[in-house]
Short mmCIF file of C-alpha atoms in Angstrom, two decimals:
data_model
loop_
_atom_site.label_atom_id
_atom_site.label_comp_id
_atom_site.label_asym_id
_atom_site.label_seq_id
_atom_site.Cartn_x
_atom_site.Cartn_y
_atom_site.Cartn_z
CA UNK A 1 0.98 36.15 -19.63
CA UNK A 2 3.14 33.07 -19.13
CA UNK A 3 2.02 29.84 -16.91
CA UNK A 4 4.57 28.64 -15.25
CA UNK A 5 3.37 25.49 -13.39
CA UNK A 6 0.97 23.91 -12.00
CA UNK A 7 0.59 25.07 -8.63
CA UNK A 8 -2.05 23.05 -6.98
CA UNK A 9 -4.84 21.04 -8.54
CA UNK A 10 -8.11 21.36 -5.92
CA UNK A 11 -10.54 18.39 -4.81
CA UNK A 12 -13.78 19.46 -3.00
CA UNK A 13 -15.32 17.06 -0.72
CA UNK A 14 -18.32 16.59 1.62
CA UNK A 15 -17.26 16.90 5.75
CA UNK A 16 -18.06 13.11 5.96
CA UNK A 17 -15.45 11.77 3.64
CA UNK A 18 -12.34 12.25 5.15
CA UNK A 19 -10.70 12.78 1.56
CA UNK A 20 -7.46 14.64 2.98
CA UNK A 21 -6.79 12.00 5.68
CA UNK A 22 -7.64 8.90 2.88
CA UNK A 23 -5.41 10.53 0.19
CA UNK A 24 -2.87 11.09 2.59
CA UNK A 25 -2.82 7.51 3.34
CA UNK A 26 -2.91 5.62 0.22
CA UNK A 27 -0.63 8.22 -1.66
CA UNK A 28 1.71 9.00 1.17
CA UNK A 29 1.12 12.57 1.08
CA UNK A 30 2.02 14.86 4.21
CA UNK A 31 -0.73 17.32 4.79
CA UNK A 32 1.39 20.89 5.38
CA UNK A 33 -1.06 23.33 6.15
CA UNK A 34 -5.16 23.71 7.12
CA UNK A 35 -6.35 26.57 6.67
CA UNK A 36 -10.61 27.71 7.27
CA UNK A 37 -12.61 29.73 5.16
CA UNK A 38 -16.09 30.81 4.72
CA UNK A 39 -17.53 27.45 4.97
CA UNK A 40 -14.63 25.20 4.22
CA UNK A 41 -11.81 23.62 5.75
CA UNK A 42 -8.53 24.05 2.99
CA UNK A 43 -5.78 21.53 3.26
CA UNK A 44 -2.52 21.19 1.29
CA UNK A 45 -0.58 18.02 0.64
CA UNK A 46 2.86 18.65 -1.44
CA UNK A 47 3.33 16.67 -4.37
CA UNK A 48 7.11 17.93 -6.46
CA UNK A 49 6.80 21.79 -6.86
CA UNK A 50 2.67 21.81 -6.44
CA UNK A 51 0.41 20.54 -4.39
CA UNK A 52 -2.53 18.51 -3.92
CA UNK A 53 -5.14 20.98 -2.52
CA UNK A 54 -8.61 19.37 -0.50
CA UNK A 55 -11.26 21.95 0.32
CA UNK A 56 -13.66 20.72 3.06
CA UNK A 57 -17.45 21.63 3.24
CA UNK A 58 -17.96 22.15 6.90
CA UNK A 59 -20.75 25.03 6.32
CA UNK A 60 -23.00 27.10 3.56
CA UNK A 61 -20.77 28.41 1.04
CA UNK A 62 -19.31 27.85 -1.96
CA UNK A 63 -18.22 24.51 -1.56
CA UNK A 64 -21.09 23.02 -0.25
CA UNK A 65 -22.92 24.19 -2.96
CA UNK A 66 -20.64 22.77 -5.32
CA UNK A 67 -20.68 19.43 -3.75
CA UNK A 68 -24.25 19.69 -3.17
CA UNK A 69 -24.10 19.85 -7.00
CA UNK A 70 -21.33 17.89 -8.26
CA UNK A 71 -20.72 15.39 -5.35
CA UNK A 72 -17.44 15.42 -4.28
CA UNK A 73 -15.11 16.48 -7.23
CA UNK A 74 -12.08 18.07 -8.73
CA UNK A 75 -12.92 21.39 -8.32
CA UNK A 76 -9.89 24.00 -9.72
CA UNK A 77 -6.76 23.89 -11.13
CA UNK A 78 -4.07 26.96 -10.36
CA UNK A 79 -0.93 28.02 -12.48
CA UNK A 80 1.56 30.12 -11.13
CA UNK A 81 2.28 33.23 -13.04
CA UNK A 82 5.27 35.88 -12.43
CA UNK A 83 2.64 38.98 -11.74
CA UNK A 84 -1.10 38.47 -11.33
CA UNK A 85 -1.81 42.10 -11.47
CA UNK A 86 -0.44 42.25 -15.30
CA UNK A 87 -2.07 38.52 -15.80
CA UNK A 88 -5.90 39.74 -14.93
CA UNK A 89 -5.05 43.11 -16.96
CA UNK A 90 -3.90 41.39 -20.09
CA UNK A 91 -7.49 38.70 -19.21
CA UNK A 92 -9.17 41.67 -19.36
CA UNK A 93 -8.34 43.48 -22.36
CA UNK A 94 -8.47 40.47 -24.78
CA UNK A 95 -12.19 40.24 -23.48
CA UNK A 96 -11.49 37.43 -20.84
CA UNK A 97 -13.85 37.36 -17.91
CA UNK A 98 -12.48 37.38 -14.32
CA UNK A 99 -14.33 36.43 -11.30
CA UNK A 100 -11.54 38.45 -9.03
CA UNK A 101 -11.19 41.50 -11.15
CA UNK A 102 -8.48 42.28 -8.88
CA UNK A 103 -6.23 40.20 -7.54
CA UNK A 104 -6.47 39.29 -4.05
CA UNK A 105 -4.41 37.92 -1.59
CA UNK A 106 -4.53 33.80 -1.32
CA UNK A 107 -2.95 31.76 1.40
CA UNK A 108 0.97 31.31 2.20
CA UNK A 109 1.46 35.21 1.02
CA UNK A 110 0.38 34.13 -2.22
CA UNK A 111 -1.98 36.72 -4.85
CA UNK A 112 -4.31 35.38 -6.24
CA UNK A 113 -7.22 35.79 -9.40
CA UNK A 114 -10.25 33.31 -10.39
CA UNK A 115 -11.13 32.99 -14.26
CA UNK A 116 -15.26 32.96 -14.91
CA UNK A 117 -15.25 29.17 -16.03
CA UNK A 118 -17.46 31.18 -18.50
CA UNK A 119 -14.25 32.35 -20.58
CA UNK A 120 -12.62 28.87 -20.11
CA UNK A 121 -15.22 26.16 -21.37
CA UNK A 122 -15.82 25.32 -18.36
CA UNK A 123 -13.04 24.62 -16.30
CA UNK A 124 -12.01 26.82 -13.31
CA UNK A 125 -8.75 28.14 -13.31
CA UNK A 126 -6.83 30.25 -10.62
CA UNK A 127 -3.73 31.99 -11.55
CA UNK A 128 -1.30 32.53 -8.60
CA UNK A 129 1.88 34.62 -7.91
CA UNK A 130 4.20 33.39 -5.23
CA UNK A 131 6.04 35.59 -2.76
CA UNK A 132 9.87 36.03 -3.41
CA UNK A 133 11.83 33.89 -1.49
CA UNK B 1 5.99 4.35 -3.26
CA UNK B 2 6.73 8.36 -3.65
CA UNK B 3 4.64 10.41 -5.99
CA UNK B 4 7.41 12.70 -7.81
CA UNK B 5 5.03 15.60 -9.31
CA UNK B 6 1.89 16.06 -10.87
CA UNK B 7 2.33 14.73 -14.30
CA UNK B 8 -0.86 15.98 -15.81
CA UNK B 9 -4.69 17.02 -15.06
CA UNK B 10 -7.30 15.88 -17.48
CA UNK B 11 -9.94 17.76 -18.22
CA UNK B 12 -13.29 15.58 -20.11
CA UNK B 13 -14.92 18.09 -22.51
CA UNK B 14 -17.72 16.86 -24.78
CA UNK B 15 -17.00 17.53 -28.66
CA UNK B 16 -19.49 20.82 -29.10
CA UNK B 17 -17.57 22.19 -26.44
CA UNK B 18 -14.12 23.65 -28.05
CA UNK B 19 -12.00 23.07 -24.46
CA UNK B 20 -8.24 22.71 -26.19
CA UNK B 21 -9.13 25.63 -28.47
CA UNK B 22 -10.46 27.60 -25.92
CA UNK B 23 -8.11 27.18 -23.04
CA UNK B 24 -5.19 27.39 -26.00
CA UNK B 25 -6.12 30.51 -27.03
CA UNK B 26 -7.57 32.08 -23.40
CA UNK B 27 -3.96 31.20 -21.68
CA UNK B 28 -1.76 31.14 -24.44
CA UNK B 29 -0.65 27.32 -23.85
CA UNK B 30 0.13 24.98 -27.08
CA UNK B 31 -1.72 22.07 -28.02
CA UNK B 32 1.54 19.55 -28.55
CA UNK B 33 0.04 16.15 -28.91
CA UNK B 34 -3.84 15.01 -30.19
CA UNK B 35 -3.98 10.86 -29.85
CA UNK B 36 -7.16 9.28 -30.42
CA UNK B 37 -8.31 6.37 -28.13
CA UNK B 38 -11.81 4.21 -27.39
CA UNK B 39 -14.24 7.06 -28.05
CA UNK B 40 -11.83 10.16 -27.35
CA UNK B 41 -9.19 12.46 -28.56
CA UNK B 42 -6.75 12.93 -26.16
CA UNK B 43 -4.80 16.15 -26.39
CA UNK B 44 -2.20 17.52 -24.30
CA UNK B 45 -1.38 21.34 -23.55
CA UNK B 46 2.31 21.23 -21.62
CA UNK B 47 2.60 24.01 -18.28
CA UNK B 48 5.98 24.16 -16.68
CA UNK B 49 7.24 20.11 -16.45
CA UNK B 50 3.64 18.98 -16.07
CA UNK B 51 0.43 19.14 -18.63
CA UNK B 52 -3.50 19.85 -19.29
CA UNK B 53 -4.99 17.10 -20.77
CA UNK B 54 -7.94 17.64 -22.66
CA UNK B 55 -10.10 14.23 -23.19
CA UNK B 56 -12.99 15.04 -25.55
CA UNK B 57 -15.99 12.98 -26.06
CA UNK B 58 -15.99 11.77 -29.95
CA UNK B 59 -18.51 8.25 -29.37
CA UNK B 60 -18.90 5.76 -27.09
CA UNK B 61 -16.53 5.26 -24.36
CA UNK B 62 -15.71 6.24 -20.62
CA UNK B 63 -15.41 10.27 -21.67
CA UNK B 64 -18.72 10.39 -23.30
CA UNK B 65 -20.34 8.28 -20.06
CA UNK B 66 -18.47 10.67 -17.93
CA UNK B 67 -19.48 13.93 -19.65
CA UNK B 68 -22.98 12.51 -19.77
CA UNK B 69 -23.27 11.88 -16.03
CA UNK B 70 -21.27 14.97 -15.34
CA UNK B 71 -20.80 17.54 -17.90
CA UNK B 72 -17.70 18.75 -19.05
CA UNK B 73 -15.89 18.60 -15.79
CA UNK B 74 -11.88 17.59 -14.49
CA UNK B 75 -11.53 13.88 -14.62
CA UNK B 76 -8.38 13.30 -12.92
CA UNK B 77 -4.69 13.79 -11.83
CA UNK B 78 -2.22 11.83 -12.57
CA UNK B 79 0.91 11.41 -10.54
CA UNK B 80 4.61 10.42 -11.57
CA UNK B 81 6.45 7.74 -9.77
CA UNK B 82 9.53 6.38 -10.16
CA UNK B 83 8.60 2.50 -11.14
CA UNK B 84 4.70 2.22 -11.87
CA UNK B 85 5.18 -1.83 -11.25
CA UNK B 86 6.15 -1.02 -7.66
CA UNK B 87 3.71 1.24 -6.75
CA UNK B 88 1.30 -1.48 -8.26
CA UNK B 89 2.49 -4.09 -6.06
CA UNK B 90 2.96 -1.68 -2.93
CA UNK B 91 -0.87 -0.54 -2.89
CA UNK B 92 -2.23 -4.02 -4.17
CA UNK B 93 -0.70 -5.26 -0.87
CA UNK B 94 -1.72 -2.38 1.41
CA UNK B 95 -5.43 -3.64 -0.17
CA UNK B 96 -6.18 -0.42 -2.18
CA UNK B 97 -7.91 -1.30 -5.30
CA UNK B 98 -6.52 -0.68 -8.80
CA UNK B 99 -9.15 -0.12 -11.84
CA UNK B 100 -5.70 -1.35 -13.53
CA UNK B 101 -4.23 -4.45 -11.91
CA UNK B 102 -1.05 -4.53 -14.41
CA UNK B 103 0.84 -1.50 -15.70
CA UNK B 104 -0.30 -0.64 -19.23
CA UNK B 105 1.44 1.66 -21.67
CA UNK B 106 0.30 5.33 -21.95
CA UNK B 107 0.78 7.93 -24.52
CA UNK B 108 4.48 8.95 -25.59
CA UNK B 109 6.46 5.93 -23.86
CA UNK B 110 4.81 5.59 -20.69
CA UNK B 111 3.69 3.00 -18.68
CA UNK B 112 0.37 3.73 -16.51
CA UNK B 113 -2.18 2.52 -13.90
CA UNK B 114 -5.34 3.99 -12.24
CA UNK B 115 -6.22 3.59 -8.83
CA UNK B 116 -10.31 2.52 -8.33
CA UNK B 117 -11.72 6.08 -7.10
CA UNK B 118 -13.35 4.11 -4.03
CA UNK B 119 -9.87 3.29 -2.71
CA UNK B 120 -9.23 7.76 -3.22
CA UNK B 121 -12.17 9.24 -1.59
CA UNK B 122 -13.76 9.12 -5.59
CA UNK B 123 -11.12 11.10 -6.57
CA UNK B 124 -9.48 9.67 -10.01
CA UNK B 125 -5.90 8.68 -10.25
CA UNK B 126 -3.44 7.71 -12.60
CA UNK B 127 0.23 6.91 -11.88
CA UNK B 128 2.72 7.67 -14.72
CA UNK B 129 6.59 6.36 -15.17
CA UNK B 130 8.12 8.13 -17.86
CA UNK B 131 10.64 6.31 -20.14
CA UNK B 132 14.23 7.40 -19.56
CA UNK B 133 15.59 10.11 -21.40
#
């Protein structure tokens, strides 16, 4: 398993800061793409080859109860790997644990797999394959 | 003021807690650089043209406060730009606030600045010109 970038580093943020609209602002960042899940409002802002990625509580879920936790906070980082399929195998045969023991599928066509921060001291990690272009 | 790429992501680990061994080993990514600054080692895993960071908690200093407040947790992104100076000057006068006023030099030839969280929605970040090549 090879990481080949850093494909979006994730901020989680209450529904009353208006953290996607205030980074976009000061840092000049375009925001591409909302997208809702359970609970959360997902927005990406390019930066190079990756992206800035700001995950709105707007219900119960996992968000909010990381914010309810943390405050608002950097929440993931993801890598891109080639194939996420042979990624979470390989995770799982050295002993690794996976909160996705399969793969599933993320936004933009993407797949995608969550480390247990368990495995990782700590820090949450999502590997991601792309879709060819 | 354009933000090139993400540069790195730090991650603030306290010293019990192995993070640049661990996340070494769990994703196969090399530990290049260790620097030591006020209270920290500073280490830095490379992933595609960006980095991890790893910023652990050795005595007193911002890392240990942080970790203390918030447990091992990501403490910020940091952004390349073309000419740190300008980018200074351009959100100085657009009245965002700077934790650093003045460009100072970073690790390996750099020359940095962090924006004050309250001017980012609390999100930590540090802008990064690399030296030529």
């Amino acid at each position: 398993m090879e990481l080949r970038r850093i494909h979006h580093v994730a901020f989680a943020h209450e529904s009353a800061n208006e953290a996607h609209a205030i980074l976009s602002s000061v840092l000049g960042l375009e925001i591409t793409a909302t997208e809702a899940g359970a609970g959360l409002l997902e927005r990406i802002l390019p930066v190079g080859d990756g992206s800035v990625q700001t995950l709105e509580a707007v219900g119960p879920g996992i968000i909010e109860r990381f914010t309810s936790r943390r405050g608002d906070a950097l929440h993931h980082i993801a890598f891109e790997v080639d194939d996420v399929t042979d990624a979470v195998r390989e995770l799982h045969d050295r002993g690794v644990e996976m909160i996705d023991s399969e793969p599933r599928p993320g936004g933009d066509g993407t797949l995608v797999a969550f480390i247990n921060p368990s495995s990782t001291a700590g820090l949450l990690i999502e590997l991601v394959q792309v879709p060819p272009r």
